[in-house]
mmCIF file of C-alpha atoms in Angstrom:
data_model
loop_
_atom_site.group_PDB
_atom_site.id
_atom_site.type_symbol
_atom_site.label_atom_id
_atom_site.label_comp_id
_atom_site.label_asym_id
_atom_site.label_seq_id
_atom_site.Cartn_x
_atom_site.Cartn_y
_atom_site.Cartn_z
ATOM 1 C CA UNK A 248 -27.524 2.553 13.596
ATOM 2 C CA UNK A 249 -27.225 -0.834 14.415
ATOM 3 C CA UNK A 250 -25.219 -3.479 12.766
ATOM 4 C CA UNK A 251 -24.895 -7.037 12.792
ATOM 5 C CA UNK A 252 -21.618 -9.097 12.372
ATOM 6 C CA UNK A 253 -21.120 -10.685 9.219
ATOM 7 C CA UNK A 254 -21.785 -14.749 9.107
ATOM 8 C CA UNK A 255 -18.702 -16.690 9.054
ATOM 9 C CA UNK A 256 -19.429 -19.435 6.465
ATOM 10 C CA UNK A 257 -22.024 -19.642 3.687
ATOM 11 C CA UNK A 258 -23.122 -22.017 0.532
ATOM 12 C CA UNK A 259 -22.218 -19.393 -1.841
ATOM 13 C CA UNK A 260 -23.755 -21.082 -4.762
ATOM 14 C CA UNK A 261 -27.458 -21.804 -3.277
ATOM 15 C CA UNK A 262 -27.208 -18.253 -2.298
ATOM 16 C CA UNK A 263 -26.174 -17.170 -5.994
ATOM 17 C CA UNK A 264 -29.510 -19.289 -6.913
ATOM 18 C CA UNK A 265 -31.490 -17.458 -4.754
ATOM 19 C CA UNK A 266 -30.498 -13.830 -5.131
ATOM 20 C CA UNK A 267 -29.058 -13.580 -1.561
ATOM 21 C CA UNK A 268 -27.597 -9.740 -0.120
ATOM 22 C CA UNK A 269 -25.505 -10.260 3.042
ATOM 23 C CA UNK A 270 -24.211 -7.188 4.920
ATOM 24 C CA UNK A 271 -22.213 -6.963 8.153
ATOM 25 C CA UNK A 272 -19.624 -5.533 9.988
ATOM 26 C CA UNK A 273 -16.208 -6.470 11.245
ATOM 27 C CA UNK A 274 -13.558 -5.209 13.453
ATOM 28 C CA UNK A 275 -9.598 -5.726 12.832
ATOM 29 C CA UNK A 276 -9.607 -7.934 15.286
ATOM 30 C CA UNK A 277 -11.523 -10.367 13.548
ATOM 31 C CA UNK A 278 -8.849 -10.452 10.632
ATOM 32 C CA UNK A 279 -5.952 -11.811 11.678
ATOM 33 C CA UNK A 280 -3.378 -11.428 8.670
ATOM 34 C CA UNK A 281 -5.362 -7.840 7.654
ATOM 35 C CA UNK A 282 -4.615 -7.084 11.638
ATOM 36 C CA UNK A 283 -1.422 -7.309 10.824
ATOM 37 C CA UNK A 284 -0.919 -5.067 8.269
ATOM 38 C CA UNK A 285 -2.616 -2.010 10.985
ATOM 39 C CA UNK A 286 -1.343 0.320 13.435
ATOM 40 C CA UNK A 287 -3.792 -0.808 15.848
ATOM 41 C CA UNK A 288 -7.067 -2.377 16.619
ATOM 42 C CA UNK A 289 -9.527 0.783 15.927
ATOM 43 C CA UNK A 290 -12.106 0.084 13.153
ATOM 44 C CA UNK A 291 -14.805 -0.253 11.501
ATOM 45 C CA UNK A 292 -15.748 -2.599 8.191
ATOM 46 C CA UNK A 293 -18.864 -3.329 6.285
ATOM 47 C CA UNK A 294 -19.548 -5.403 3.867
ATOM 48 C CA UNK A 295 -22.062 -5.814 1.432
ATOM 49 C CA UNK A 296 -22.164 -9.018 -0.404
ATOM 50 C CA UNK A 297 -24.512 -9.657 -3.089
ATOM 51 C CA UNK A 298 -24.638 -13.275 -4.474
ATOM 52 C CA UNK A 299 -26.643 -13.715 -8.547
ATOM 53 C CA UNK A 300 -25.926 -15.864 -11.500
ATOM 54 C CA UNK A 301 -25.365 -14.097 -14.714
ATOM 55 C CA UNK A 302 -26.300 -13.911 -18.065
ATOM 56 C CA UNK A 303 -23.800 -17.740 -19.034
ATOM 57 C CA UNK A 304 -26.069 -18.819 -15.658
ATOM 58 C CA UNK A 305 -22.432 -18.626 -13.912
ATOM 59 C CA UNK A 306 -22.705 -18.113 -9.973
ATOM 60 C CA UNK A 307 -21.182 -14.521 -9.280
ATOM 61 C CA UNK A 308 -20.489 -12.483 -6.020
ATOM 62 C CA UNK A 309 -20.141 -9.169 -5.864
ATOM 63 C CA UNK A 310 -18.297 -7.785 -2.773
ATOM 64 C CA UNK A 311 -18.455 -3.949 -1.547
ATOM 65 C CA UNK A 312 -15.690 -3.012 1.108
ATOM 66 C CA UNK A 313 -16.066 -0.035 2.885
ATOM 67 C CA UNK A 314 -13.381 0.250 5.802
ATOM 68 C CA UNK A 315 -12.093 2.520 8.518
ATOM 69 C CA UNK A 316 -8.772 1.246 9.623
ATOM 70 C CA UNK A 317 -5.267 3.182 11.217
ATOM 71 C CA UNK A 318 -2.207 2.818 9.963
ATOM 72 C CA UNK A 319 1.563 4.005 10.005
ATOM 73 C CA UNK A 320 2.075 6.806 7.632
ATOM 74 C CA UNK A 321 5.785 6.142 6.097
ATOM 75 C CA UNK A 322 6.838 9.798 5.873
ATOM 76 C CA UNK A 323 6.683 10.245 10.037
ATOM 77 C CA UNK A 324 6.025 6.729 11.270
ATOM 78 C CA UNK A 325 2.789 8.256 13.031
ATOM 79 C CA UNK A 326 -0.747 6.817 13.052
ATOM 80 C CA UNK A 327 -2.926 7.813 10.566
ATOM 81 C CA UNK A 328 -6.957 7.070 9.589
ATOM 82 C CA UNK A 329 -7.280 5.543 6.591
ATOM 83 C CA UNK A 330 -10.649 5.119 4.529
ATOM 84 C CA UNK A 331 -10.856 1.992 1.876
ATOM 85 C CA UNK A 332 -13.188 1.243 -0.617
ATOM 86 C CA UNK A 333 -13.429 -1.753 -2.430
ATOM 87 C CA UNK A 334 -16.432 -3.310 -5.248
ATOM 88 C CA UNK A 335 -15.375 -6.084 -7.018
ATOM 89 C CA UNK A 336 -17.443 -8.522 -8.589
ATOM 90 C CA UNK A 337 -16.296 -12.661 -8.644
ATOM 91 C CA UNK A 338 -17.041 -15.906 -10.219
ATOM 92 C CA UNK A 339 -17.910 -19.242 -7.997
ATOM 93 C CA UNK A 340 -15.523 -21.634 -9.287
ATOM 94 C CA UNK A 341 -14.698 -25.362 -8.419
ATOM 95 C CA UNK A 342 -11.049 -25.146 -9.658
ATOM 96 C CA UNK A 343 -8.061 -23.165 -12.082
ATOM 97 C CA UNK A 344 -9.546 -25.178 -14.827
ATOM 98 C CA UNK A 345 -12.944 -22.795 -14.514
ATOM 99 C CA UNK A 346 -10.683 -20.045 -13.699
ATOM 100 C CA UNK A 347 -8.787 -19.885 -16.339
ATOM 101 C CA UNK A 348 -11.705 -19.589 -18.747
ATOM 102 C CA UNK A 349 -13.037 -16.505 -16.944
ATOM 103 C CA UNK A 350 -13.929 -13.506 -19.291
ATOM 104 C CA UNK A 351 -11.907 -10.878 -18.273
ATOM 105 C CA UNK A 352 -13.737 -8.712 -15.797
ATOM 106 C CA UNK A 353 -14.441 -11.248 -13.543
ATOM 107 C CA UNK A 354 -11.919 -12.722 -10.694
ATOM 108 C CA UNK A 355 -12.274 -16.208 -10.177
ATOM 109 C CA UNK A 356 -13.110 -17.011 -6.436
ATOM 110 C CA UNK A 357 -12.321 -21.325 -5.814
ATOM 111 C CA UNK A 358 -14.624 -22.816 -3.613
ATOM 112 C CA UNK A 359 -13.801 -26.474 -3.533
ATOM 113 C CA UNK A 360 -16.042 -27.729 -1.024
ATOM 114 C CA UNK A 361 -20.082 -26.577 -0.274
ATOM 115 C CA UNK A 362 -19.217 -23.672 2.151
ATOM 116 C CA UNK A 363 -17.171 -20.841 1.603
ATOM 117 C CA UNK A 364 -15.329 -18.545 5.005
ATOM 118 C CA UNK A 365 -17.026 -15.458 3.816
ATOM 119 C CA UNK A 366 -14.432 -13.370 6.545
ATOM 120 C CA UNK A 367 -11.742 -14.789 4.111
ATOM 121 C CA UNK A 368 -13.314 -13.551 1.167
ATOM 122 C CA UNK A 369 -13.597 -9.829 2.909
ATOM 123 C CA UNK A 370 -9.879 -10.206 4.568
ATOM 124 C CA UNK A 371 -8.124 -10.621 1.002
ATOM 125 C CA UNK A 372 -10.029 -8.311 -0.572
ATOM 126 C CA UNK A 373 -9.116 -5.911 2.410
ATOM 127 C CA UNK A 374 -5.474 -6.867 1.839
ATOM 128 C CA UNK A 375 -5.914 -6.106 -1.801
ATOM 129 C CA UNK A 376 -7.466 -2.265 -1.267
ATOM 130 C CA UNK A 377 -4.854 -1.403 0.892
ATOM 131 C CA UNK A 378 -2.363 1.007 0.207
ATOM 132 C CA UNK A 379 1.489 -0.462 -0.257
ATOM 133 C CA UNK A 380 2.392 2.828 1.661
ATOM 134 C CA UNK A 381 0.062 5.346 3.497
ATOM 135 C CA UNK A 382 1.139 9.476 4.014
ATOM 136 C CA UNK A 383 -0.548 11.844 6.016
ATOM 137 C CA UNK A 384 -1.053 15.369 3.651
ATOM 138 C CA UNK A 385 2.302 17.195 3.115
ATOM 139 C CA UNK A 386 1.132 19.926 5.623
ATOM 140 C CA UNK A 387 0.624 17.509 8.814
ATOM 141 C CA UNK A 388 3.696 15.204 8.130
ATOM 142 C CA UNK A 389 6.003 18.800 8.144
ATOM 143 C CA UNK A 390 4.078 20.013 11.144
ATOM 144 C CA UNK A 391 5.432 16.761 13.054
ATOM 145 C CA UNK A 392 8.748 16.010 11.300
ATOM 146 C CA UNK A 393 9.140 20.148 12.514
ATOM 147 C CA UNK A 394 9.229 18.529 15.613
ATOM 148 C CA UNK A 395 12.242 16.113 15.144
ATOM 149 C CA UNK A 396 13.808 18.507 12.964
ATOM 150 C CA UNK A 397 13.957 20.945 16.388
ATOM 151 C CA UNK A 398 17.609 21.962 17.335
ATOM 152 C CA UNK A 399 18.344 21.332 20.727
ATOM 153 C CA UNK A 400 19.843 24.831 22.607
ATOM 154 C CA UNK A 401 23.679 24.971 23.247
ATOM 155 C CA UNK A 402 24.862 24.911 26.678
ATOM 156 C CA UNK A 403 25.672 28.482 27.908
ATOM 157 C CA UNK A 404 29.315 28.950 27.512
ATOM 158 C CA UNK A 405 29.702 27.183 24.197
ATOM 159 C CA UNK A 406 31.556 29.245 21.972
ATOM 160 C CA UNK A 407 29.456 30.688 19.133
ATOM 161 C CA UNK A 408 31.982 32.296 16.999
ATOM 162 C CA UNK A 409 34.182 29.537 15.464
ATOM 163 C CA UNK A 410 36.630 30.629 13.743
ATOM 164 C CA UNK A 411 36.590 29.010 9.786
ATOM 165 C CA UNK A 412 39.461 27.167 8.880
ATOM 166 C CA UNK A 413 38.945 28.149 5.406
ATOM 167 C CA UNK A 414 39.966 31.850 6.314
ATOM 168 C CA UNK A 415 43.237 32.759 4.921
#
């Protein structure tokens, strides 16, 4: 299947006018400060942007995140896959005075100028589906903790019988 890279910049509210879907892919390496947050540069993202006005004739985006990334599990400090999803649905706003009086289910999303960085927009909500902390499943983590957990063998001669000083 072939997939295109997602557009950099768009006039999010002429595309709310006109009904516009946008979908594209990414790679970590296109995200700096979501980069960051990864054990390395293996990935995959696509995202599906659909830009409308609602029922108040406000412009709204709705982004769907669907990500491949690696990162450290915290239990053994090893690599692990991680799958996000993400859907959230925003309001085109020229400043916190339209944000603030947002109904409830929508996030506000400030775009000052014509133009808005549409990796941005797919980098925080990235940030925000993350995981604080990602674990492998119990049974993997103890299969390589096992490993660090490993007793090295004495050295021939060492005396195997102490005696307890507890003995009286």
């Amino acid at each position: 299947m072939l997939t295109e890279p997602l557009p950099s910049t768009l006039d999010v509210r002429k595309a709310a006018t006109r009904g516009v879907s946008i979908s594209g892919t990414l790679k970590p390496l296109d995200l700096q400060r979501f980069r960051s947050l990864l054990a390395d540069d293996e990935g995959e993202i696509n995202a599906h942007l659909t830009f409308s006005r609602d029922e108040e004739n406000r412009y709204i985006v709705r982004v769907v995140l669907d990500a491949l990334v690696m990162v450290i599990c915290q239990r053994c400090l090893e690599p692990m896959q991680e799958s996000l999803i993400s859907d959230n649905t925003l309001a085109i706003v020229l400043n916190d005075d339209q944000a603030a009086h947002l109904p409830r289910h929508l996030e506000p999303l400030i775009v000052e100028g014509e133009s808005c960085n549409l990796r941005e927009l797919v980098e925080d909500d990235l940030i925000l589906a993350l995981q604080p902390f990602s674990y492998h499943d119990t049974q993997a983590c103890k299969k390589i903790l096992a490993g660090f957990n490993a007793r090295e063998p004495e050295p021939e001669g060492a005396q195997t019988n102490k005696p307890n000083p507890f003995n009286v």
